[in-house]
Structure formats: structure tokens, C-alpha cells
Amino acid sequence: MPEVRSKSNSRVVYSTFILFSLVLSLIVLNLNIFNYQFQKASGAYVKARPISGGPSVIDPNLKVEVVFKNTGKLDTPATSMAFLGPDDILVLEKNQGRVQRIINGQLQSKPLLEVPVGNEVEWGMLGIATTKNAGKTDVFLYYTEAEADGKGVLGNRLYRYELVNDKLVNPLLLLDVPATSSQKGQENNHDGGKVLIGPDRNVYVVIGDVGSRNGQAQNNEGGDPVDGTSGILRVTQEGQPVGEGILGDTIPLRLYYAYGIRNSFGFDFDPITGSLWDTENGANDKDEINFVKPGFNSGWSQVMGFPPKRFNPENDLVNFDGKGHYNDPQFVWKQTIGPTALQFLNSAKLGKQYENTIFVGDVNTGNLFNFKLNADRTGLLLEGPLADHMSDTPDEEQSVIFGEGFGVITDIKAGPDGYLYVLGFDGTIYRIS
């Protein structure tokens, strides 16, 4: 009997060990799955891929068609686009420093411009805007300019070019701001880059904190003076300051329209009121849409998303002698999506319900979002689970999803034909009609 009990005990121990191992394996597996899902949901650089059947929109009365399919001739990522006219689009190649032209869906044989650019992290050919002046076409470009031999970066720079005989010529430097981190070991990221011509005909460019700076532009009272980072900057088309400055009369403070911005890949002016709106990327969560008044302080690096109850903007932020003003965001994604381009559609071509509303793209989900504004157009019109102006989970944001399956959206533009155009990371251009 003792021998039988010994064998029985061995079996029990062995069975217990096997059961414990199985349970432990399941726990580890579940943790790995959870970590994978968490990383997929919250990782700032998780890039959505276009779905194989092509993107779609929720509205059955609308369709998505491909205007330009990149077959490898356009280097990626493609960062921004601008229209010269109907079916005539300029597209930027980030890492090659090229401005390409696409006419009637065909990539032209030679670029309009090629300049040396840094292509580390978020450096490169980043932003573009076009306008016509006295019969000539001016093209404004924001890029990380590099030395001709490629051995060094000179800065993030805004230039004005003239379009002459299918070439961009006569560059005029309008703005020169930092491109490298001031902190050892930090990436040279958060360079922003979108460019706009405002209703006032001045040129606006957005830039982030460029390598996690922590100066006065980032709301550190004892930090370095403002240096052209973490802001929306404004100059004339000749590169001069506009007026006496909103926040101060010294350069570069005089150039700031807004500050306290961590990083942004999208902003646009309301075609009805002329007010400015932007998207802003959080560190690991709390991405934002903001209503940007002159002198707006977005709050970084002291706050992102809706502030805690103990937050006091008068005491906790830099306000430049009361000239800067903090406002809560108009919308917050609690789980990061990496918002990118923001565009108003100043047309009823998609239906009156979309006219003068906001469209936003992202990195992580491949969704195209649509937001309607309230009656006085100072906030977003949100109902149901979004009435608190926050998306706590992806399920809550279904009411503002306009389209799906686009992959990473790098730019959105309203075309001369009144339809909406979407540029993908892979260089594909879609038209929604």
C-alpha cells in the first residue's frame, strides 16, 4: 500500500505540475496578446495599411475612386499635396526632397524641384501651399534643408518659389527654425510641417517641440526663450512679421500665432469665420482637435487632453504677460490614433450636410473622420457617447467616422472641383465624390 500511495502521489504532483504549466502558458499567451493589442492600439507609430479592396465611405450616396495609383515611381512617404488647378496636383516626396507634379492622374517625367533634405525620423520635404499673385504662381515649401553633401542639416525652413516653365525657381527664404533637438540623445522629431495661406493672405506653418524641447514655448517658465518651436508661426509672403505680434514684439516671439503645441500634422481655416483649427498629437494618448484663437496656448508640456481639476492655467502655464490664452481642446481621443491632416470642405458637392465641416485623417486606424460645428462655429457639435467631447474607446467614435480603410492619411484637400481628395502615405491619391 505505501508503494501504491507513492505512485498515486506522484501522479497527483505530475498532474498538478502539468495543469499549472498550462495555466501559466495561457496567462503568458493572454498577456502577450494583450500587449500586442495595446501596442497596436496605443503605439504612436503603428501605421494602418490600406485595405486590399480599397477604402470606402459610410454614406451610400458617395464613392471613393483612385485619382493616382503609385506603382513605385513616386518615392514614399508622400507627405503633402496642393492643387495648381483641376486634375493638376503637386505632391511631396519626404525623403528625396522632391516636388512632383501629377496631371490627369499621370506622374510627370521630371520633378519641379529637388533639394537636399534630412530624412531622419520626421525630417524631409514636409509642407506645401500654392497661390496666384499678379498672374504668377507662387509655391510655398517647408522642409528640413540639408547641406549639399548631405553631411549636416541646416534647419527647418520655409521658402517661397515661383513656378516658371515647369520648374520652381527664385527661392526666397521666409523662415528659418530649429530642426535638431537641444537635448542629447533625443530624436529630431516633432517637426510639424503643414503650410497654409490664410484668409489674410499671410503664410502659416505649424511646428512641434523638435526633439522634446522644454523652453518657454513649451510652458516652462524657467526654460529657454522661445526659439520658433512648438507653435503656429505667421509671416507675410515676403517673410516679414505680421503687425506688432500677438505675444510680443521681439523675434521670434513676434511670429507666433499660437504656442504650447507638442506636434501637429494638420490645420485649416474655417471658410465661414476665418478661424483656425488644428490637430495635435499626444505622447502616448490624448490626441486633440483644437479651436485656435490668436495667442492660443495649447498647454504642452504641462497638459495634454482635458486638464486635471487641480490645473490652473494662470499659474501652471507661460502666458507672456497675459497675452497668451489657454483653452481646453474641442475633442480628445483617449487612445491615440495619431491625427494628421485637418481640412474644411468649402463645397456642397458631397451634400449640404458636409459643407463647411471638418475632415480629419490619422495614422493608426486608417479612418477618415468628419466633425460638424456648433451654431456659432466655436466648437464641435457632438452627441451621445461623444457629448463629453472625448472618445474613451474606439466604439464611441463610430458616429464621426466618415470613411475607412485608407491606411495612413498624410493630407486632405478640397479640390477645385469641390470634391474631397485624400493623400495616402503610399502616394495614392483618392477622390471622394
Short mmCIF file of C-alpha atoms in Angstrom, two decimals:
data_model
loop_
_atom_site.label_atom_id
_atom_site.label_comp_id
_atom_site.label_asym_id
_atom_site.label_seq_id
_atom_site.Cartn_x
_atom_site.Cartn_y
_atom_site.Cartn_z
CA MET A 1 0.00 0.00 0.00
CA PRO A 2 2.72 2.52 0.74
CA GLU A 3 4.07 1.89 -2.76
CA VAL A 4 0.62 2.49 -4.29
CA ARG A 5 0.20 5.74 -2.33
CA SER A 6 3.65 6.88 -3.52
CA LYS A 7 2.73 6.29 -7.15
CA SER A 8 -0.61 8.00 -6.62
CA ASN A 9 1.08 10.99 -5.04
CA SER A 10 3.50 11.18 -7.95
CA ARG A 11 0.63 11.20 -10.39
CA VAL A 12 -1.07 13.99 -8.44
CA VAL A 13 2.11 16.04 -8.33
CA TYR A 14 2.73 15.43 -12.03
CA SER A 15 -0.86 16.29 -12.95
CA THR A 16 -0.72 19.41 -10.80
CA PHE A 17 2.53 20.45 -12.49
CA ILE A 18 1.02 19.94 -15.95
CA LEU A 19 -2.11 21.89 -15.02
CA PHE A 20 -0.03 24.71 -13.54
CA SER A 21 2.13 24.82 -16.66
CA LEU A 22 -0.93 25.02 -18.90
CA VAL A 23 -2.47 27.79 -16.82
CA LEU A 24 0.83 29.70 -16.78
CA SER A 25 1.17 29.29 -20.55
CA LEU A 26 -2.34 30.63 -21.07
CA ILE A 27 -1.63 33.58 -18.82
CA VAL A 28 1.57 34.40 -20.69
CA LEU A 29 -0.19 33.96 -24.03
CA ASN A 30 -3.03 36.24 -22.97
CA LEU A 31 -0.58 38.81 -21.68
CA ASN A 32 1.29 38.69 -24.98
CA ILE A 33 -1.94 39.10 -26.90
CA PHE A 34 -2.97 41.95 -24.62
CA ASN A 35 0.40 43.64 -25.06
CA TYR A 36 0.18 43.24 -28.81
CA GLN A 37 -3.32 44.71 -28.88
CA PHE A 38 -2.30 47.51 -26.53
CA GLN A 39 0.73 48.35 -28.65
CA LYS A 40 -1.41 48.20 -31.75
CA ALA A 41 -3.96 50.50 -30.16
CA SER A 42 -1.68 52.99 -28.45
CA GLY A 43 1.69 52.93 -30.22
CA ALA A 44 2.32 56.34 -31.75
CA TYR A 45 3.90 54.87 -34.88
CA VAL A 46 1.58 51.94 -35.61
CA LYS A 47 0.73 52.55 -39.27
CA ALA A 48 -2.58 51.42 -40.70
CA ARG A 49 -2.45 49.77 -44.11
CA PRO A 50 -4.95 50.42 -46.91
CA ILE A 51 -7.42 47.56 -47.16
CA SER A 52 -6.96 45.32 -50.19
CA GLY A 53 -10.35 46.14 -51.70
CA GLY A 54 -9.78 49.87 -51.39
CA PRO A 55 -11.18 52.35 -48.88
CA SER A 56 -14.87 53.08 -48.52
CA VAL A 57 -17.15 55.75 -47.08
CA ILE A 58 -20.15 55.20 -44.83
CA ASP A 59 -22.54 57.36 -46.89
CA PRO A 60 -24.01 55.10 -49.62
CA ASN A 61 -24.55 58.13 -51.87
CA LEU A 62 -20.81 58.75 -52.11
CA LYS A 63 -17.93 56.82 -53.63
CA VAL A 64 -14.14 56.64 -53.40
CA GLU A 65 -12.10 56.50 -56.59
CA VAL A 66 -8.37 56.39 -57.22
CA VAL A 67 -7.03 59.52 -58.92
CA PHE A 68 -3.41 58.40 -58.84
CA LYS A 69 -2.10 54.91 -58.11
CA ASN A 70 1.55 54.85 -57.17
CA THR A 71 3.27 51.97 -58.91
CA GLY A 72 6.66 52.69 -57.38
CA LYS A 73 7.55 55.76 -59.41
CA LEU A 74 6.73 58.10 -56.53
CA ASP A 75 9.04 57.72 -53.55
CA THR A 76 7.27 57.26 -50.24
CA PRO A 77 6.23 58.51 -47.84
CA ALA A 78 4.31 61.23 -49.66
CA THR A 79 3.70 63.97 -47.10
CA SER A 80 1.58 66.76 -48.57
CA MET A 81 -0.20 67.88 -51.72
CA ALA A 82 -1.51 71.10 -53.27
CA PHE A 83 -3.55 71.93 -56.36
CA LEU A 84 -2.36 74.06 -59.26
CA GLY A 85 -5.70 73.55 -60.99
CA PRO A 86 -8.28 70.86 -61.79
CA ASP A 87 -6.55 67.47 -62.14
CA ASP A 88 -3.21 69.17 -61.57
CA ILE A 89 -1.66 68.24 -58.23
CA LEU A 90 1.74 68.79 -56.61
CA VAL A 91 2.92 66.02 -54.26
CA LEU A 92 5.92 65.99 -51.92
CA GLU A 93 8.38 63.11 -51.53
CA LYS A 94 9.58 63.36 -47.95
CA ASN A 95 12.97 61.68 -48.12
CA GLN A 96 14.02 62.66 -51.64
CA GLY A 97 13.28 66.37 -51.24
CA ARG A 98 11.28 66.40 -54.46
CA VAL A 99 8.16 68.23 -55.60
CA GLN A 100 6.37 66.06 -58.14
CA ARG A 101 3.52 67.00 -60.46
CA ILE A 102 0.58 64.77 -61.34
CA ILE A 103 -1.62 65.85 -64.27
CA ASN A 104 -4.77 63.89 -65.13
CA GLY A 105 -3.53 61.03 -62.96
CA GLN A 106 -0.13 60.83 -64.65
CA LEU A 107 3.15 61.47 -62.85
CA GLN A 108 5.23 63.85 -64.95
CA SER A 109 8.65 62.75 -66.13
CA LYS A 110 10.67 65.26 -64.10
CA PRO A 111 10.13 66.83 -60.68
CA LEU A 112 9.54 70.57 -60.42
CA LEU A 113 12.18 70.76 -57.71
CA GLU A 114 14.73 68.57 -55.95
CA VAL A 115 16.67 69.85 -52.95
CA PRO A 116 18.87 68.15 -50.33
CA VAL A 117 16.87 67.33 -47.21
CA GLY A 118 17.44 65.48 -43.99
CA ASN A 119 15.33 62.33 -43.84
CA GLU A 120 15.86 61.17 -40.27
CA VAL A 121 12.62 60.48 -38.33
CA GLU A 122 10.26 63.33 -39.30
CA TRP A 123 12.68 65.46 -41.28
CA GLY A 124 12.27 65.97 -45.00
CA MET A 125 10.08 67.70 -47.57
CA LEU A 126 7.05 68.32 -45.38
CA GLY A 127 4.57 71.03 -46.36
CA ILE A 128 3.27 72.91 -49.41
CA ALA A 129 0.82 75.66 -50.30
CA THR A 130 0.18 77.49 -53.57
CA THR A 131 -1.28 80.85 -54.52
CA LYS A 132 -1.51 83.12 -57.54
CA ASN A 133 -0.17 86.67 -57.39
CA ALA A 134 -0.36 89.13 -60.29
CA GLY A 135 -0.59 86.36 -62.88
CA LYS A 136 2.22 84.23 -61.46
CA THR A 137 2.04 81.11 -59.34
CA ASP A 138 3.91 81.06 -56.04
CA VAL A 139 4.64 77.81 -54.21
CA PHE A 140 5.49 77.80 -50.51
CA LEU A 141 7.53 74.86 -49.21
CA TYR A 142 8.52 73.88 -45.69
CA TYR A 143 11.35 71.37 -45.49
CA THR A 144 14.36 70.27 -43.46
CA GLU A 145 17.16 71.68 -45.53
CA ALA A 146 20.44 69.76 -45.61
CA GLU A 147 23.89 70.67 -46.81
CA ALA A 148 24.62 69.76 -50.41
CA ASP A 149 26.98 66.96 -49.38
CA GLY A 150 24.32 65.50 -47.08
CA LYS A 151 26.60 65.68 -44.02
CA GLY A 152 24.56 68.14 -41.99
CA VAL A 153 21.13 69.69 -41.56
CA LEU A 154 20.76 73.47 -41.77
CA GLY A 155 17.27 73.86 -40.29
CA ASN A 156 13.55 73.59 -40.88
CA ARG A 157 12.95 76.27 -43.46
CA LEU A 158 10.04 77.91 -45.22
CA TYR A 159 10.69 79.08 -48.79
CA ARG A 160 8.70 80.82 -51.47
CA TYR A 161 9.31 79.68 -55.05
CA GLU A 162 7.96 80.82 -58.40
CA LEU A 163 6.60 78.28 -60.88
CA VAL A 164 8.16 79.01 -64.27
CA ASN A 165 8.23 76.59 -67.21
CA ASP A 166 7.58 73.50 -65.07
CA LYS A 167 10.29 74.41 -62.58
CA LEU A 168 10.32 76.02 -59.16
CA VAL A 169 12.79 78.90 -59.25
CA ASN A 170 13.86 82.06 -57.42
CA PRO A 171 13.71 80.71 -53.85
CA LEU A 172 13.13 83.28 -51.11
CA LEU A 173 13.81 82.19 -47.52
CA LEU A 174 10.87 83.29 -45.36
CA LEU A 175 11.50 81.44 -42.10
CA ASP A 176 14.37 79.53 -40.50
CA VAL A 177 13.57 77.49 -37.36
CA PRO A 178 15.33 74.67 -35.47
CA ALA A 179 15.46 71.12 -36.81
CA THR A 180 17.63 69.39 -34.21
CA SER A 181 16.94 68.53 -30.61
CA SER A 182 18.52 70.63 -27.89
CA GLN A 183 18.67 67.55 -25.66
CA LYS A 184 21.39 64.94 -26.06
CA GLY A 185 20.10 61.56 -27.18
CA GLN A 186 16.67 62.79 -28.24
CA GLU A 187 15.27 62.10 -31.70
CA ASN A 188 14.96 65.08 -34.04
CA ASN A 189 11.23 64.57 -34.35
CA HIS A 190 8.11 66.73 -33.96
CA ASP A 191 8.98 68.99 -36.89
CA GLY A 192 5.36 69.57 -37.94
CA GLY A 193 5.37 70.97 -41.45
CA LYS A 194 1.93 71.82 -42.84
CA VAL A 195 1.71 75.18 -44.62
CA LEU A 196 -1.35 77.36 -45.27
CA ILE A 197 -2.15 80.64 -46.93
CA GLY A 198 -4.55 82.32 -44.54
CA PRO A 199 -7.61 84.45 -45.31
CA ASP A 200 -5.35 87.42 -44.55
CA ARG A 201 -3.02 86.25 -47.36
CA ASN A 202 -0.23 85.61 -44.86
CA VAL A 203 1.68 82.31 -44.66
CA TYR A 204 1.17 79.99 -41.69
CA VAL A 205 3.30 76.99 -40.73
CA VAL A 206 2.99 74.61 -37.78
CA ILE A 207 5.96 73.12 -35.93
CA GLY A 208 6.25 70.86 -32.88
CA ASP A 209 8.69 70.82 -29.98
CA VAL A 210 11.54 69.46 -32.17
CA GLY A 211 13.15 66.78 -30.07
CA SER A 212 11.20 67.37 -26.84
CA ARG A 213 12.36 70.89 -26.08
CA ASN A 214 11.27 72.26 -22.71
CA GLY A 215 11.52 76.02 -23.00
CA GLN A 216 9.05 78.85 -22.65
CA ALA A 217 7.25 77.88 -25.86
CA GLN A 218 6.60 74.55 -24.10
CA ASN A 219 5.27 76.31 -20.96
CA ASN A 220 8.41 76.04 -18.83
CA GLU A 221 8.69 79.47 -17.21
CA GLY A 222 12.34 78.95 -16.34
CA GLY A 223 13.25 77.39 -19.67
CA ASP A 224 14.97 78.80 -22.73
CA PRO A 225 13.34 81.74 -24.54
CA VAL A 226 11.05 80.94 -27.44
CA ASP A 227 13.02 79.75 -30.45
CA GLY A 228 10.46 79.12 -33.20
CA THR A 229 9.35 75.68 -31.97
CA SER A 230 6.03 74.41 -30.57
CA GLY A 231 3.88 76.89 -32.41
CA ILE A 232 1.90 78.08 -35.36
CA LEU A 233 4.06 80.77 -36.92
CA ARG A 234 2.90 83.51 -39.29
CA VAL A 235 4.79 85.68 -41.78
CA THR A 236 3.89 87.72 -44.84
CA GLN A 237 4.51 86.29 -48.29
CA GLU A 238 7.73 88.31 -48.25
CA GLY A 239 8.84 86.72 -44.96
CA GLN A 240 8.14 89.75 -42.75
CA PRO A 241 6.41 89.79 -39.35
CA VAL A 242 2.68 90.48 -39.41
CA GLY A 243 1.90 93.60 -37.39
CA GLU A 244 3.36 94.12 -33.95
CA GLY A 245 2.94 90.50 -32.90
CA ILE A 246 0.30 88.78 -30.81
CA LEU A 247 2.54 87.64 -27.94
CA GLY A 248 5.37 90.16 -28.11
CA ASP A 249 7.38 92.46 -30.34
CA THR A 250 10.72 90.62 -30.43
CA ILE A 251 11.73 87.98 -32.98
CA PRO A 252 10.82 85.11 -32.95
CA LEU A 253 8.05 85.71 -30.37
CA ARG A 254 6.52 88.25 -32.74
CA LEU A 255 5.96 85.49 -35.32
CA TYR A 256 3.83 83.26 -33.07
CA TYR A 257 0.11 82.93 -33.74
CA ALA A 258 -0.17 80.05 -31.21
CA TYR A 259 2.18 78.08 -28.96
CA GLY A 260 2.39 75.20 -26.49
CA ILE A 261 1.98 72.66 -29.31
CA ARG A 262 3.60 69.24 -28.90
CA ASN A 263 3.31 68.28 -32.57
CA SER A 264 0.79 68.75 -35.36
CA PHE A 265 0.25 67.40 -38.86
CA GLY A 266 -2.87 69.35 -39.73
CA PHE A 267 -4.58 72.73 -39.53
CA ASP A 268 -7.04 74.75 -41.60
CA PHE A 269 -9.14 77.91 -41.59
CA ASP A 270 -12.90 77.85 -41.27
CA PRO A 271 -14.18 79.16 -44.65
CA ILE A 272 -17.09 80.94 -42.93
CA THR A 273 -15.48 82.59 -39.89
CA GLY A 274 -11.81 82.57 -40.85
CA SER A 275 -10.98 80.92 -37.51
CA LEU A 276 -8.16 78.39 -37.30
CA TRP A 277 -8.43 74.76 -36.15
CA ASP A 278 -5.69 72.16 -35.69
CA THR A 279 -4.96 68.57 -34.74
CA GLU A 280 -2.34 67.75 -32.12
CA ASN A 281 -0.61 64.51 -31.25
CA GLY A 282 -0.31 63.37 -27.65
CA ALA A 283 2.69 61.49 -26.28
CA ASN A 284 1.01 58.11 -25.72
CA ASP A 285 -2.64 59.15 -25.55
CA LYS A 286 -4.98 62.17 -25.56
CA ASP A 287 -4.73 63.35 -29.16
CA GLU A 288 -6.60 66.60 -29.75
CA ILE A 289 -8.61 68.82 -32.07
CA ASN A 290 -8.30 72.49 -31.10
CA PHE A 291 -10.04 75.77 -31.86
CA VAL A 292 -7.07 78.10 -32.27
CA LYS A 293 -7.67 81.74 -31.44
CA PRO A 294 -4.85 84.29 -31.91
CA GLY A 295 -2.49 83.83 -28.95
CA PHE A 296 -3.79 80.33 -28.27
CA ASN A 297 -1.75 78.27 -25.79
CA SER A 298 -2.32 74.55 -26.28
CA GLY A 299 -0.75 73.76 -22.91
CA TRP A 300 2.11 71.41 -23.77
CA SER A 301 4.20 70.30 -21.94
CA GLN A 302 2.17 70.87 -18.78
CA VAL A 303 -1.10 69.37 -20.03
CA MET A 304 -2.42 67.22 -22.88
CA GLY A 305 -6.09 66.43 -23.37
CA PHE A 306 -8.55 67.73 -20.79
CA PRO A 307 -6.68 69.04 -17.76
CA PRO A 308 -6.99 67.63 -14.23
CA LYS A 309 -9.10 69.51 -11.67
CA ARG A 310 -6.04 70.91 -9.92
CA PHE A 311 -4.83 72.53 -13.16
CA ASN A 312 -4.68 76.33 -13.10
CA PRO A 313 -3.61 77.87 -16.43
CA GLU A 314 -2.83 81.22 -14.83
CA ASN A 315 -0.26 79.63 -12.51
CA ASP A 316 0.81 76.50 -14.39
CA LEU A 317 1.47 77.92 -17.86
CA VAL A 318 3.55 80.62 -19.51
CA ASN A 319 1.25 83.43 -20.71
CA PHE A 320 3.68 86.16 -21.87
CA ASP A 321 2.30 88.91 -19.63
CA GLY A 322 -1.27 87.81 -20.17
CA LYS A 323 -1.12 87.82 -23.99
CA GLY A 324 -1.32 84.03 -24.31
CA HIS A 325 -4.57 82.25 -23.52
CA TYR A 326 -5.18 78.58 -22.79
CA ASN A 327 -8.35 76.82 -23.95
CA ASP A 328 -9.41 73.20 -23.48
CA PRO A 329 -9.36 71.05 -26.62
CA GLN A 330 -12.59 70.67 -28.58
CA PHE A 331 -12.12 66.92 -28.92
CA VAL A 332 -9.84 64.30 -27.38
CA TRP A 333 -9.06 60.73 -28.38
CA LYS A 334 -8.18 59.00 -25.11
CA GLN A 335 -6.47 56.17 -27.03
CA THR A 336 -4.06 57.63 -29.54
CA ILE A 337 -4.90 57.50 -33.24
CA GLY A 338 -2.13 59.81 -34.46
CA PRO A 339 -4.32 62.51 -36.08
CA THR A 340 -2.87 64.03 -39.22
CA ALA A 341 -4.44 66.36 -41.78
CA LEU A 342 -7.40 68.61 -40.97
CA GLN A 343 -9.45 70.12 -43.79
CA PHE A 344 -12.67 72.11 -44.14
CA LEU A 345 -14.74 71.23 -47.21
CA ASN A 346 -15.98 74.57 -48.57
CA SER A 347 -18.35 72.92 -51.01
CA ALA A 348 -21.75 71.21 -51.09
CA LYS A 349 -20.63 68.71 -53.73
CA LEU A 350 -20.79 65.84 -51.21
CA GLY A 351 -24.12 67.08 -49.85
CA LYS A 352 -25.17 70.05 -47.74
CA GLN A 353 -24.61 68.01 -44.57
CA TYR A 354 -20.85 68.01 -45.26
CA GLU A 355 -20.46 71.59 -46.44
CA ASN A 356 -18.07 73.62 -44.26
CA THR A 357 -17.49 70.67 -41.92
CA ILE A 358 -14.12 69.33 -40.75
CA PHE A 359 -12.43 66.22 -42.11
CA VAL A 360 -9.53 64.62 -40.20
CA GLY A 361 -7.20 61.74 -41.09
CA ASP A 362 -4.98 59.59 -38.90
CA VAL A 363 -2.05 57.19 -38.73
CA ASN A 364 -3.23 54.27 -36.63
CA THR A 365 -6.71 53.32 -37.83
CA GLY A 366 -6.95 54.32 -41.48
CA ASN A 367 -10.19 56.16 -40.73
CA LEU A 368 -11.37 59.44 -42.20
CA PHE A 369 -13.34 61.41 -39.60
CA ASN A 370 -15.98 64.09 -40.10
CA PHE A 371 -16.97 66.71 -37.49
CA LYS A 372 -19.79 69.23 -37.63
CA LEU A 373 -19.58 72.59 -35.86
CA ASN A 374 -21.99 74.21 -33.44
CA ALA A 375 -24.14 77.23 -34.31
CA ASP A 376 -21.52 79.91 -33.59
CA ARG A 377 -18.74 77.72 -35.03
CA THR A 378 -16.56 77.93 -31.95
CA GLY A 379 -16.92 74.27 -31.01
CA LEU A 380 -17.86 70.84 -32.32
CA LEU A 381 -21.43 69.54 -32.43
CA LEU A 382 -21.25 66.18 -30.65
CA GLU A 383 -23.95 63.95 -29.20
CA GLY A 384 -24.43 60.59 -27.50
CA PRO A 385 -21.25 58.99 -26.12
CA LEU A 386 -19.21 61.87 -27.57
CA ALA A 387 -21.24 64.60 -25.84
CA ASP A 388 -18.35 64.92 -23.37
CA HIS A 389 -16.06 65.68 -26.37
CA MET A 390 -13.92 62.65 -25.64
CA SER A 391 -13.63 59.27 -27.34
CA ASP A 392 -12.89 56.89 -24.47
CA THR A 393 -12.88 53.82 -26.74
CA PRO A 394 -12.90 53.22 -30.49
CA ASP A 395 -16.53 52.08 -30.24
CA GLU A 396 -17.59 55.52 -29.06
CA GLU A 397 -16.34 57.31 -32.18
CA GLN A 398 -18.47 55.46 -34.74
CA SER A 399 -20.71 58.50 -35.26
CA VAL A 400 -17.81 60.63 -36.52
CA ILE A 401 -16.21 58.03 -38.81
CA PHE A 402 -16.82 59.08 -42.41
CA GLY A 403 -14.63 56.54 -44.20
CA GLU A 404 -12.44 53.50 -43.53
CA GLY A 405 -9.53 51.57 -44.99
CA PHE A 406 -7.39 54.47 -46.24
CA GLY A 407 -4.23 53.42 -44.43
CA VAL A 408 -2.09 56.30 -43.15
CA ILE A 409 -3.61 59.57 -44.35
CA THR A 410 -0.95 62.25 -44.77
CA ASP A 411 -3.00 65.03 -46.37
CA ILE A 412 -6.58 66.04 -47.21
CA LYS A 413 -7.54 68.80 -49.62
CA ALA A 414 -10.71 70.26 -51.09
CA GLY A 415 -10.16 70.21 -54.84
CA PRO A 416 -11.02 72.95 -57.34
CA ASP A 417 -13.94 70.73 -58.42
CA GLY A 418 -15.42 70.87 -54.90
CA TYR A 419 -14.73 67.21 -54.10
CA LEU A 420 -12.55 65.87 -51.29
CA TYR A 421 -9.07 64.47 -52.03
CA VAL A 422 -7.08 62.22 -49.71
CA LEU A 423 -3.33 61.52 -49.95
CA GLY A 424 -2.01 58.27 -48.52
CA PHE A 425 1.40 57.52 -47.03
CA ASP A 426 1.99 55.22 -50.03
CA GLY A 427 1.44 58.06 -52.52
CA THR A 428 -2.05 57.02 -53.62
CA ILE A 429 -4.48 59.89 -54.14
CA TYR A 430 -8.21 59.25 -53.68
CA ARG A 431 -11.17 61.41 -54.63
CA ILE A 432 -14.45 61.24 -52.72
CA SER A 433 -17.43 62.26 -54.83
#
